[in-house]
């Protein structure tokens, strides 16, 4: 089973993906994690995307599609893939469809986590404050300025995917404002 978790920054995609990894033996493919890793390890690509990411803008389709292609080709997903933070544009959605078809696989469900903007801002700024309180550093893009850019990128570039997958009959929406376990159980209920 291959699924997409769709939703704005702070909606809980990463948390819910982790729960699915634990409960269903699936593999989480987070383009955000892959890009942060490239940034930290200082690869050429990492250097190229650093400023764009810190600002909260989207990196190019070419880069993220390349990352996903590599992971899919490496295979090894017993329980299937969870796409977390990918696709984020219509071009990425088309590319994912093509990649899966090439590999003889299907996309089974797209789960939209519905939340409201006020909660997102609270969660993300809370996440940054917690990281600092724990003696660590907050994500470079977990600040008010970048958050505005990230939200705008979501509404302008990613939210059209809701209509795209609805039209394909693949969209499932769940209330992302429930408790973590509550959201996890709603996700389980809608998965085909
Ligand atoms: P995330 O951890 O999913 O919030 O992603 C962090 C940042 O990585 C985003 O704000 C973008 O700059 C970049 N990013 C992650 N996934 C994508 C994607 N699918 N397309 C473009 N940029 C992405």
Coordinates of N, CA, C and O and ligand atoms in Angstrom, one line a residue:
X1 N 0.8 -1.2 0.0 CA 0.0 0.0 0.0 C 0.9 1.3 0.0 O 1.8 1.4 0.8
X2 N 0.6 2.2 -0.9 CA 1.4 3.4 -1.0 C 0.4 4.6 -0.7 O -0.6 4.6 -1.4
X3 N 0.8 5.4 0.2 CA -0.1 6.6 0.5 C 0.7 7.9 0.6 O 1.9 7.9 0.9
X4 N -0.1 8.9 0.4 CA 0.4 10.3 0.6 C -0.2 10.9 1.8 O -1.5 10.8 2.0
X5 N 0.6 11.6 2.7 CA 0.0 12.4 3.7 C 0.1 13.8 3.3 O 1.2 14.3 3.0
X6 N -1.0 14.5 3.1 CA -1.1 15.8 2.6 C -1.6 16.8 3.6 O -2.5 16.5 4.4
X7 N -1.0 17.9 3.7 CA -1.4 18.9 4.7 C -0.4 20.0 4.8 O 0.8 19.8 4.5
X8 N -0.8 21.2 5.4 CA 0.2 22.3 5.5 C 1.3 22.0 6.6 O 1.2 21.0 7.3
X9 N 2.3 22.8 6.6 CA 3.4 22.6 7.6 C 2.8 22.6 9.0 O 1.9 23.5 9.3
X10 N 3.1 21.7 9.9 CA 2.6 21.7 11.2 C 1.3 20.9 11.4 O 0.8 20.8 12.5
X11 N 0.9 20.2 10.3 CA -0.4 19.5 10.4 C -0.2 18.2 11.1 O -1.2 17.5 11.5
X12 N 1.0 17.7 11.2 CA 1.2 16.4 11.9 C 1.6 15.3 10.9 O 1.5 14.1 11.3
X13 N 2.0 15.6 9.7 CA 2.3 14.6 8.7 C 3.5 13.7 9.2 O 3.4 12.5 9.1
X14 N 4.5 14.3 9.7 CA 5.7 13.5 10.2 C 5.3 12.6 11.3 O 5.7 11.4 11.4
X15 N 4.6 13.1 12.3 CA 4.2 12.3 13.5 C 3.3 11.1 13.0 O 3.5 10.0 13.5
X16 N 2.4 11.4 12.2 CA 1.5 10.3 11.7 C 2.2 9.3 10.8 O 1.9 8.1 10.9
X17 N 3.2 9.8 10.0 CA 3.9 8.9 9.2 C 4.7 7.9 10.1 O 4.7 6.7 9.8
X18 N 5.3 8.5 11.2 CA 6.1 7.6 12.1 C 5.2 6.5 12.7 O 5.6 5.4 12.8
X19 N 3.9 6.9 13.0 CA 3.0 5.9 13.6 C 2.7 4.8 12.6 O 2.6 3.6 13.0
X20 N 2.6 5.2 11.3 CA 2.3 4.2 10.3 C 3.5 3.3 10.1 O 3.3 2.1 9.8
X21 N 4.7 3.9 10.2 CA 5.9 3.1 10.1 C 5.9 2.0 11.1 O 6.1 0.8 10.9
X22 N 5.6 2.4 12.4 CA 5.6 1.5 13.5 C 4.5 0.4 13.4 O 4.7 -0.7 13.7
X23 N 3.3 0.9 13.0 CA 2.2 -0.1 13.1 C 2.0 -0.9 11.8 O 1.4 -2.0 11.8
X24 N 2.5 -0.4 10.7 CA 2.3 -1.2 9.4 C 3.5 -1.5 8.6 O 3.4 -1.9 7.5
X25 N 4.7 -1.3 9.3 CA 5.9 -1.7 8.6 C 6.1 -1.0 7.2 O 6.6 -1.6 6.3
X26 N 5.6 0.3 7.2 CA 5.8 1.0 5.9 C 7.1 1.8 6.0 O 7.7 1.9 7.0
X27 N 7.5 2.4 4.8 CA 8.7 3.2 4.8 C 8.3 4.6 4.6 O 7.5 4.9 3.6
X28 N 8.8 5.5 5.4 CA 8.5 6.9 5.3 C 9.4 7.6 4.4 O 10.6 7.5 4.5
X29 N 8.9 8.3 3.4 CA 9.7 9.1 2.5 C 9.4 10.5 2.7 O 8.4 11.0 2.1
X30 N 10.2 11.2 3.5 CA 10.0 12.6 3.7 C 11.1 13.4 2.9 O 12.3 13.3 3.2
X31 N 10.6 14.2 1.9 CA 11.6 15.0 1.2 C 12.2 16.1 2.0 O 13.4 16.4 1.8
X32 N 11.5 16.6 3.0 CA 12.0 17.6 3.9 C 13.2 17.0 4.7 O 14.3 17.6 4.8
X33 N 13.0 15.7 5.2 CA 14.2 15.1 5.9 C 15.3 14.8 5.0 O 16.5 15.0 5.4
X34 N 15.1 14.4 3.8 CA 16.2 14.1 2.8 C 16.9 15.4 2.5 O 18.1 15.4 2.5
X35 N 16.2 16.5 2.4 CA 16.8 17.8 2.0 C 17.6 18.3 3.2 O 18.7 18.8 3.1
X36 N 17.1 18.2 4.4 CA 17.8 18.6 5.6 C 19.1 17.8 5.8 O 20.1 18.4 6.2
X37 N 19.0 16.5 5.5 CA 20.2 15.7 5.6 C 21.3 16.1 4.6 O 22.4 16.2 4.9
X38 N 20.8 16.5 3.4 CA 21.8 17.0 2.4 C 22.4 18.3 2.8 O 23.6 18.5 2.6
X39 N 21.6 19.1 3.5 CA 22.0 20.4 4.0 C 23.1 20.2 5.1 O 24.2 20.8 5.0
X40 N 22.8 19.3 6.0 CA 23.7 19.1 7.1 C 25.0 18.4 6.7 O 26.1 18.8 7.1
X41 N 24.9 17.5 5.7 CA 26.1 16.8 5.3 C 26.9 17.7 4.3 O 28.0 17.3 3.9
X42 N 26.3 18.8 3.9 CA 27.1 19.7 3.1 C 27.3 19.3 1.6 O 28.3 19.7 1.0
X43 N 26.4 18.5 1.1 CA 26.6 18.1 -0.3 C 26.3 19.3 -1.2 O 25.8 20.3 -0.8
X44 N 26.8 19.2 -2.5 CA 26.5 20.3 -3.4 C 25.0 20.7 -3.5 O 24.7 21.8 -3.5
X45 N 24.2 19.6 -3.5 CA 22.8 19.8 -3.6 C 22.3 20.5 -2.3 O 21.5 21.4 -2.3
X46 N 22.9 20.0 -1.2 CA 22.5 20.6 0.1 C 22.8 22.1 0.2 O 22.0 22.9 0.6
X47 N 24.0 22.5 -0.4 CA 24.4 23.9 -0.4 C 23.4 24.7 -1.3 O 23.1 25.8 -1.0
X48 N 23.0 24.1 -2.4 CA 22.1 24.7 -3.3 C 20.8 25.1 -2.7 O 20.2 26.1 -3.0
X49 N 20.2 24.1 -1.9 CA 18.9 24.3 -1.4 C 18.8 25.0 -0.1 O 17.7 25.4 0.4
X50 N 19.9 25.2 0.6 CA 19.9 25.7 2.0 C 19.1 27.0 2.2 O 18.2 27.1 3.0
X51 N 19.5 28.0 1.3 CA 18.8 29.3 1.5 C 17.3 29.3 1.2 O 16.5 29.9 1.9
X52 N 17.0 28.5 0.2 CA 15.6 28.4 -0.2 C 14.8 27.8 0.9 O 13.7 28.3 1.2
X53 N 15.3 26.7 1.5 CA 14.6 26.0 2.6 C 14.5 26.9 3.8 O 13.4 27.0 4.4
X54 N 15.6 27.6 4.2 CA 15.5 28.5 5.4 C 14.5 29.6 5.2 O 13.8 30.0 6.2
X55 N 14.4 30.0 4.0 CA 13.4 31.1 3.7 C 12.0 30.6 3.7 O 11.0 31.3 4.0
X56 N 11.8 29.3 3.5 CA 10.5 28.7 3.5 C 9.9 28.5 2.1 O 8.7 28.1 2.0
X57 N 10.7 28.7 1.1 CA 10.2 28.5 -0.3 C 10.4 27.0 -0.7 O 11.1 26.3 0.0
X58 N 9.8 26.6 -1.8 CA 9.9 25.2 -2.2 C 11.2 25.1 -3.1 O 11.5 26.0 -3.8
X59 N 11.9 24.0 -2.9 CA 13.0 23.7 -3.8 C 12.5 23.2 -5.2 O 11.3 23.0 -5.3
X60 N 13.3 23.1 -6.2 CA 12.8 22.8 -7.5 C 12.2 21.4 -7.6 O 12.6 20.5 -6.9
X61 N 11.2 21.2 -8.5 CA 10.6 19.9 -8.7 C 11.6 18.9 -9.1 O 11.6 17.8 -8.6
X62 N 12.6 19.3 -9.9 CA 13.6 18.4 -10.4 C 14.4 17.8 -9.3 O 14.6 16.6 -9.3
X63 N 14.8 18.6 -8.3 CA 15.5 18.0 -7.2 C 14.7 17.0 -6.4 O 15.2 15.9 -6.1
X64 N 13.5 17.4 -6.0 CA 12.7 16.5 -5.1 C 12.3 15.2 -5.9 O 12.3 14.1 -5.3
X65 N 11.9 15.4 -7.1 CA 11.5 14.2 -7.9 C 12.7 13.2 -8.0 O 12.6 12.0 -7.9
X66 N 13.9 13.8 -8.2 CA 15.1 13.0 -8.3 C 15.4 12.2 -7.0 O 15.7 11.0 -7.0
X67 N 15.1 12.9 -5.8 CA 15.3 12.2 -4.5 C 14.3 11.1 -4.4 O 14.7 10.0 -3.9
X68 N 13.1 11.3 -4.7 CA 12.1 10.3 -4.6 C 12.3 9.1 -5.6 O 12.2 8.0 -5.2
X69 N 12.7 9.4 -6.8 CA 13.0 8.4 -7.8 C 14.1 7.4 -7.2 O 14.0 6.2 -7.2
X70 N 15.2 8.0 -6.6 CA 16.3 7.2 -6.1 C 15.7 6.3 -5.0 O 16.1 5.1 -5.0
X71 N 14.9 6.8 -4.1 CA 14.4 6.0 -3.0 C 13.5 4.9 -3.5 O 13.5 3.8 -3.0
X72 N 12.6 5.2 -4.5 CA 11.7 4.2 -5.0 C 12.5 3.1 -5.7 O 12.1 1.9 -5.6
X73 N 13.5 3.5 -6.4 CA 14.3 2.5 -7.2 C 15.1 1.6 -6.2 O 15.3 0.4 -6.5
X74 N 15.4 2.2 -5.1 CA 16.1 1.3 -4.1 C 15.2 0.3 -3.5 O 15.6 -0.8 -3.1
X75 N 13.9 0.6 -3.5 CA 12.8 -0.4 -3.1 C 12.9 -0.8 -1.7 O 13.3 -0.1 -0.8
X76 N 12.5 -2.0 -1.4 CA 12.6 -2.6 -0.1 C 11.4 -2.3 0.8 O 11.5 -2.5 2.0
X77 N 10.3 -1.8 0.3 CA 9.2 -1.4 1.1 C 8.2 -2.6 1.3 O 7.5 -2.9 0.4
X78 N 8.3 -3.3 2.4 CA 7.4 -4.4 2.6 C 6.0 -4.0 2.7 O 5.1 -4.4 2.0
X79 N 5.8 -3.0 3.6 CA 4.4 -2.5 3.8 C 4.0 -1.4 2.9 O 2.9 -0.8 3.0
X80 N 4.9 -0.9 2.0 CA 4.6 0.2 1.1 C 5.2 1.5 1.6 O 5.9 1.6 2.6
X81 N 5.0 2.5 0.8 CA 5.6 3.8 1.1 C 4.6 4.9 1.6 O 3.5 4.9 1.1
X82 N 5.1 5.7 2.5 CA 4.3 6.8 3.0 C 5.0 8.1 2.4 O 6.2 8.3 2.8
X83 N 4.4 8.8 1.6 CA 5.0 10.0 1.1 C 4.6 11.2 2.0 O 3.4 11.5 2.2
X84 N 5.6 11.8 2.6 CA 5.4 12.8 3.7 C 6.0 14.1 3.2 O 7.2 14.2 3.1
X85 N 5.2 15.1 2.8 CA 5.8 16.3 2.3 C 6.1 16.3 0.8 O 6.7 17.2 0.3
X86 N 5.6 15.3 0.2 CA 5.8 15.1 -1.3 C 4.6 14.3 -1.8 O 4.2 13.4 -1.1
X87 N 3.9 14.7 -2.9 CA 4.2 15.8 -3.7 C 3.7 17.1 -3.1 O 2.8 17.2 -2.3
X88 N 4.3 18.3 -3.6 CA 3.9 19.6 -3.1 C 3.5 20.5 -4.3 O 3.1 21.6 -4.0
X89 N 3.6 20.0 -5.5 CA 3.2 20.7 -6.7 C 2.5 19.8 -7.6 O 2.7 18.5 -7.5
X90 N 1.7 20.3 -8.5 CA 1.0 19.4 -9.5 C 2.0 18.7 -10.4 O 1.8 17.5 -10.7
X91 N 3.2 19.3 -10.7 CA 4.2 18.6 -11.5 C 4.7 17.5 -10.7 O 5.0 16.4 -11.3
X92 N 4.9 17.6 -9.4 CA 5.4 16.5 -8.6 C 4.4 15.4 -8.5 O 4.7 14.2 -8.5
X93 N 3.1 15.8 -8.4 CA 2.1 14.8 -8.4 C 2.0 13.9 -9.6 O 1.9 12.7 -9.6
X94 N 2.1 14.6 -10.8 CA 2.2 13.9 -12.1 C 3.4 13.0 -12.1 O 3.3 11.8 -12.6
X95 N 4.5 13.5 -11.7 CA 5.8 12.7 -11.7 C 5.7 11.5 -10.9 O 6.1 10.4 -11.2
X96 N 5.1 11.6 -9.7 CA 4.9 10.5 -8.8 C 4.0 9.4 -9.4 O 4.3 8.2 -9.4
X97 N 2.9 9.9 -10.1 CA 2.1 8.9 -10.7 C 2.8 8.1 -11.8 O 2.7 6.9 -11.9
X98 N 3.7 8.8 -12.6 CA 4.4 8.2 -13.6 C 5.4 7.2 -13.1 O 5.6 6.1 -13.6
X99 N 6.1 7.6 -12.0 CA 7.1 6.8 -11.4 C 6.5 5.5 -10.8 O 7.0 4.4 -11.1
X100 N 5.4 5.6 -10.2 CA 4.7 4.4 -9.6 C 4.2 3.5 -10.7 O 4.4 2.3 -10.7
X101 N 3.7 4.1 -11.8 CA 3.3 3.3 -12.9 C 4.4 2.5 -13.5 O 4.3 1.3 -13.8
X102 N 5.6 3.3 -13.7 CA 6.8 2.6 -14.3 C 7.2 1.4 -13.5 O 7.7 0.4 -14.0
X103 N 7.0 1.5 -12.1 CA 7.4 0.4 -11.3 C 6.3 -0.6 -11.0 O 6.4 -1.5 -10.2
X104 N 5.2 -0.5 -11.7 CA 4.1 -1.4 -11.6 C 3.4 -1.3 -10.3 O 2.8 -2.2 -9.8
X105 N 3.5 -0.1 -9.7 CA 2.8 0.1 -8.4 C 1.7 1.1 -8.5 O 1.5 1.8 -9.5
X106 N 0.9 1.2 -7.4 CA -0.2 2.1 -7.4 C -0.2 3.0 -6.2 O 0.5 2.7 -5.2
X107 N -0.9 4.1 -6.3 CA -1.1 5.0 -5.2 C -2.4 4.6 -4.6 O -3.4 4.7 -5.4
X108 N -2.5 4.3 -3.4 CA -3.7 3.7 -2.8 C -4.6 4.8 -2.2 O -5.8 4.8 -2.4
X109 N -4.0 5.7 -1.4 CA -4.8 6.7 -0.7 C -4.0 8.0 -0.6 O -2.8 7.9 -0.4
X110 N -4.8 9.1 -0.6 CA -4.2 10.4 -0.2 C -4.9 10.9 1.0 O -6.1 11.1 0.9
X111 N -4.2 11.0 2.1 CA -4.9 11.4 3.3 C -4.6 12.9 3.6 O -3.4 13.2 3.8
X112 N -5.6 13.7 3.6 CA -5.5 15.1 3.9 C -5.7 15.3 5.4 O -6.8 15.0 5.9
X113 N -4.7 15.9 6.0 CA -4.9 16.3 7.5 C -5.4 17.7 7.5 O -4.7 18.6 7.2
X114 N -6.7 17.8 8.0 CA -7.3 19.2 8.0 C -7.0 19.9 9.4 O -7.4 19.3 10.4
X115 N -6.5 21.0 9.3 CA -6.2 21.8 10.5 C -6.5 23.3 10.2 O -6.7 23.6 9.1
X116 N -6.5 24.1 11.2 CA -6.6 25.6 10.9 C -5.3 26.3 11.1 O -4.4 25.9 11.9
X117 N -5.2 27.4 10.4 CA -3.9 28.2 10.4 C -3.4 28.6 11.8 O -2.2 28.6 12.1
X118 N -4.3 29.0 12.7 CA -3.9 29.4 14.0 C -3.2 28.3 14.7 O -2.2 28.5 15.4
X119 N -3.8 27.1 14.6 CA -3.1 25.9 15.3 C -1.8 25.6 14.7 O -0.8 25.3 15.4
X120 N -1.6 25.8 13.4 CA -0.3 25.5 12.7 C 0.7 26.4 13.3 O 1.8 26.0 13.6
X121 N 0.4 27.7 13.3 CA 1.4 28.7 13.8 C 1.8 28.4 15.2 O 3.0 28.3 15.6
X122 N 0.8 28.1 16.1 CA 1.0 27.7 17.5 C 1.9 26.5 17.6 O 2.9 26.5 18.3
X123 N 1.6 25.5 16.8 CA 2.4 24.2 16.9 C 3.8 24.4 16.4 O 4.7 23.9 17.0
X124 N 4.0 25.1 15.3 CA 5.3 25.3 14.8 C 6.2 26.2 15.7 O 7.3 25.9 16.0
X125 N 5.6 27.3 16.2 CA 6.4 28.1 17.1 C 6.6 27.4 18.4 O 7.7 27.6 19.0
X126 N 5.7 26.6 18.8 CA 5.8 25.8 20.0 C 6.9 24.8 19.8 O 7.8 24.6 20.7
X127 N 7.0 24.1 18.7 CA 8.0 23.1 18.4 C 9.4 23.8 18.4 O 10.4 23.2 19.0
X128 N 9.5 25.0 17.9 CA 10.8 25.7 18.0 C 11.2 26.1 19.4 O 12.3 25.8 19.8
X129 N 10.2 26.5 20.2 CA 10.5 26.9 21.6 C 10.9 25.7 22.4 O 11.9 25.7 23.2
X130 N 10.3 24.5 22.1 CA 10.6 23.3 22.9 C 12.0 22.8 22.5 O 12.7 22.4 23.4
X131 N 12.4 22.9 21.3 CA 13.7 22.5 20.8 C 14.8 23.3 21.6 O 15.8 22.8 22.1
X132 N 14.5 24.6 21.7 CA 15.5 25.5 22.3 C 15.5 25.2 23.8 O 16.6 25.1 24.4
X133 N 14.3 25.0 24.4 CA 14.3 24.8 25.9 C 15.0 23.5 26.2 O 15.6 23.3 27.3
X134 N 15.0 22.5 25.3 CA 15.7 21.2 25.5 C 17.2 21.3 25.3 O 17.9 20.3 25.3
X135 N 17.6 22.5 25.0 CA 19.1 22.8 24.8 C 19.5 22.6 23.4 O 20.7 22.6 23.1
X136 N 18.6 22.3 22.5 CA 19.0 22.1 21.1 C 18.7 23.4 20.3 O 18.6 24.5 20.9
X137 N 18.7 23.3 19.0 CA 18.4 24.4 18.1 C 17.1 24.2 17.3 O 16.9 23.0 17.0
X138 N 16.3 25.2 17.1 CA 15.1 25.0 16.4 C 15.4 24.9 14.9 O 16.5 25.2 14.4
X139 N 14.5 24.2 14.1 CA 14.7 24.2 12.7 C 14.9 25.6 12.1 O 14.2 26.5 12.6
X140 N 15.8 25.7 11.2 CA 16.1 27.1 10.7 C 14.8 27.7 10.1 O 14.7 29.0 10.0
X141 N 13.8 26.9 9.6 CA 12.6 27.5 9.0 C 11.5 27.5 10.0 O 10.3 27.8 9.6
X142 N 11.7 27.2 11.3 CA 10.6 27.3 12.3 C 10.6 28.7 12.9 O 10.8 28.8 14.1
X143 N 10.5 29.7 12.2 CA 10.4 31.1 12.7 C 9.2 31.8 12.0 O 8.8 31.3 10.9
X144 N 8.7 32.9 12.6 CA 7.5 33.5 12.1 C 7.6 33.9 10.6 O 6.6 33.7 9.9
X145 N 8.7 34.4 10.2 CA 8.9 34.9 8.9 C 8.8 33.8 7.9 O 8.1 33.8 6.9
X146 N 9.7 32.7 8.1 CA 9.7 31.6 7.2 C 8.4 30.8 7.2 O 7.9 30.3 6.2
X147 N 7.7 30.8 8.3 CA 6.4 30.1 8.4 C 5.4 30.8 7.5 O 4.6 30.1 6.9
X148 N 5.4 32.1 7.5 CA 4.5 32.8 6.6 C 4.7 32.4 5.1 O 3.8 32.1 4.4
X149 N 6.0 32.3 4.8 CA 6.4 31.9 3.4 C 5.9 30.4 3.1 O 5.4 30.1 2.1
X150 N 6.1 29.6 4.1 CA 5.8 28.2 4.0 C 4.3 28.0 3.8 O 3.8 27.2 3.0
X151 N 3.5 28.8 4.6 CA 2.1 28.7 4.5 C 1.6 29.2 3.1 O 0.7 28.6 2.5
X152 N 2.2 30.3 2.7 CA 1.9 30.8 1.4 C 2.2 29.8 0.3 O 1.4 29.6 -0.6
X153 N 3.4 29.1 0.4 CA 3.7 28.1 -0.6 C 2.7 27.0 -0.6 O 2.3 26.5 -1.6
X154 N 2.2 26.6 0.6 CA 1.2 25.6 0.7 C 0.0 26.0 0.0 O -0.5 25.2 -0.8
X155 N -0.5 27.2 0.3 CA -1.8 27.6 -0.3 C -1.7 27.8 -1.8 O -2.6 27.4 -2.6
X156 N -0.6 28.3 -2.2 CA -0.4 28.6 -3.7 C -0.1 27.4 -4.5 O -0.6 27.2 -5.6
X157 N 0.8 26.6 -4.0 CA 1.4 25.5 -4.8 C 0.9 24.1 -4.5 O 0.8 23.2 -5.3
X158 N 0.6 23.9 -3.2 CA 0.3 22.5 -2.7 C -1.2 22.2 -2.6 O -1.7 21.2 -3.0
X159 N -2.0 23.2 -2.1 CA -3.4 23.0 -1.9 C -4.2 22.6 -3.2 O -5.2 21.8 -3.0
X160 N -3.7 23.0 -4.4 CA -4.4 22.5 -5.6 C -4.4 20.9 -5.7 O -5.3 20.3 -6.3
X161 N -3.5 20.3 -4.9 CA -3.5 18.8 -5.0 C -4.7 18.2 -4.3 O -5.0 17.1 -4.6
X162 N -5.4 18.9 -3.5 CA -6.6 18.4 -2.8 C -7.6 18.2 -3.9 O -8.2 17.1 -4.0
X163 N -7.8 19.2 -4.8 CA -8.8 19.0 -5.9 C -8.3 17.9 -6.9 O -9.1 17.2 -7.4
X164 N -7.0 17.9 -7.1 CA -6.4 16.9 -8.1 C -6.7 15.5 -7.6 O -7.2 14.7 -8.4
X165 N -6.5 15.2 -6.4 CA -6.7 13.8 -5.9 C -8.1 13.5 -5.7 O -8.6 12.4 -5.8
X166 N -8.9 14.6 -5.3 CA -10.4 14.4 -5.2 C -10.9 13.9 -6.5 O -11.7 12.9 -6.6
X167 N -10.5 14.6 -7.6 CA -11.0 14.3 -8.9 C -10.6 12.9 -9.4 O -11.3 12.3 -10.1
X168 N -9.5 12.4 -8.8 CA -9.0 11.1 -9.2 C -9.7 10.0 -8.3 O -9.4 8.8 -8.4
X169 N -10.5 10.5 -7.3 CA -11.2 9.6 -6.4 C -10.3 9.0 -5.4 O -10.6 7.9 -4.8
X170 N -9.2 9.7 -5.1 CA -8.2 9.1 -4.1 C -8.2 9.8 -2.8 O -7.4 9.4 -1.9
X171 N -8.9 10.9 -2.7 CA -8.7 11.8 -1.5 C -9.6 11.3 -0.3 O -10.8 11.0 -0.4
X172 N -8.9 11.3 0.9 CA -9.6 11.0 2.1 C -9.2 12.1 3.1 O -8.0 12.4 3.2
X173 N -10.2 12.7 3.7 CA -9.8 13.8 4.6 C -10.1 13.4 6.1 O -11.1 12.8 6.4
X174 N -9.2 13.8 7.0 CA -9.4 13.5 8.4 C -9.2 14.8 9.2 O -8.5 15.7 8.8
X175 N -9.7 14.8 10.4 CA -9.6 16.0 11.3 C -8.2 15.9 11.9 O -8.0 15.0 12.8
X176 N -7.4 16.8 11.6 CA -6.0 16.8 12.1 C -5.9 17.5 13.5 O -4.8 17.6 14.0
X177 N -7.1 18.0 14.0 CA -7.0 18.7 15.2 C -7.2 17.8 16.4 O -7.1 18.2 17.6
X178 N -7.6 16.6 16.2 CA -7.8 15.6 17.2 C -6.5 15.3 17.9 O -5.4 15.7 17.5
X179 N -6.5 14.4 19.0 CA -5.2 14.0 19.6 C -4.4 13.2 18.6 O -5.0 12.7 17.6
X180 N -3.1 13.0 18.9 CA -2.3 12.2 18.0 C -2.9 10.8 17.7 O -2.9 10.4 16.6
X181 N -3.3 10.2 18.8 CA -3.9 8.8 18.7 C -5.2 8.9 17.9 O -5.6 8.0 17.2
X182 N -6.0 9.9 18.2 CA -7.3 10.1 17.5 C -7.1 10.3 16.0 O -7.8 9.6 15.2
X183 N -6.1 11.1 15.6 CA -5.8 11.3 14.2 C -5.3 9.9 13.6 O -5.8 9.5 12.5
X184 N -4.5 9.2 14.3 CA -4.0 7.9 13.8 C -5.1 7.0 13.6 O -5.1 6.2 12.6
X185 N -6.1 7.0 14.5 CA -7.2 6.0 14.3 C -8.1 6.5 13.2 O -8.6 5.6 12.4
X186 N -8.3 7.8 13.0 CA -9.0 8.2 11.8 C -8.3 7.8 10.5 O -9.0 7.5 9.5
X187 N -7.0 7.9 10.5 CA -6.3 7.5 9.3 C -6.5 6.1 9.0 O -6.8 5.7 7.9
X188 N -6.4 5.2 10.1 CA -6.6 3.8 9.9 C -7.9 3.5 9.3 O -8.1 2.6 8.4
X189 N -8.9 4.2 9.8 CA -10.3 4.0 9.3 C -10.5 4.3 7.8 O -11.3 3.7 7.2
X190 N -9.8 5.3 7.3 CA -10.0 5.7 5.9 C -9.1 5.0 4.9 O -9.4 5.0 3.7
X191 N -8.0 4.3 5.4 CA -7.2 3.6 4.5 C -7.8 2.4 3.8 O -8.5 1.6 4.5
X192 N -7.7 2.3 2.5 CA -8.4 1.2 1.9 C -7.7 -0.1 2.0 O -6.5 -0.2 2.3
Ligands
LIG1 P1 9.1 19.8 5.5 O1 10.0 19.2 6.4 O2 8.3 18.9 4.7 O3 8.3 20.9 6.1 O4 10.0 20.5 4.4 C1 11.0 21.5 4.7 C2 11.4 22.3 3.5 O5 12.0 21.5 2.5 C3 10.2 23.0 2.7 O6 9.8 24.2 3.3 C4 10.8 23.2 1.4 O7 11.8 24.2 1.3 C5 11.6 21.9 1.2 N1 10.8 20.8 0.7 C6 10.4 19.6 1.3 N2 9.7 18.8 0.5 C7 9.6 19.5 -0.7 C8 8.9 19.3 -1.9 N3 8.2 18.1 -2.1 N4 9.0 20.2 -2.9 C9 9.7 21.3 -2.7 N5 10.3 21.6 -1.6 C10 10.3 20.8 -0.6

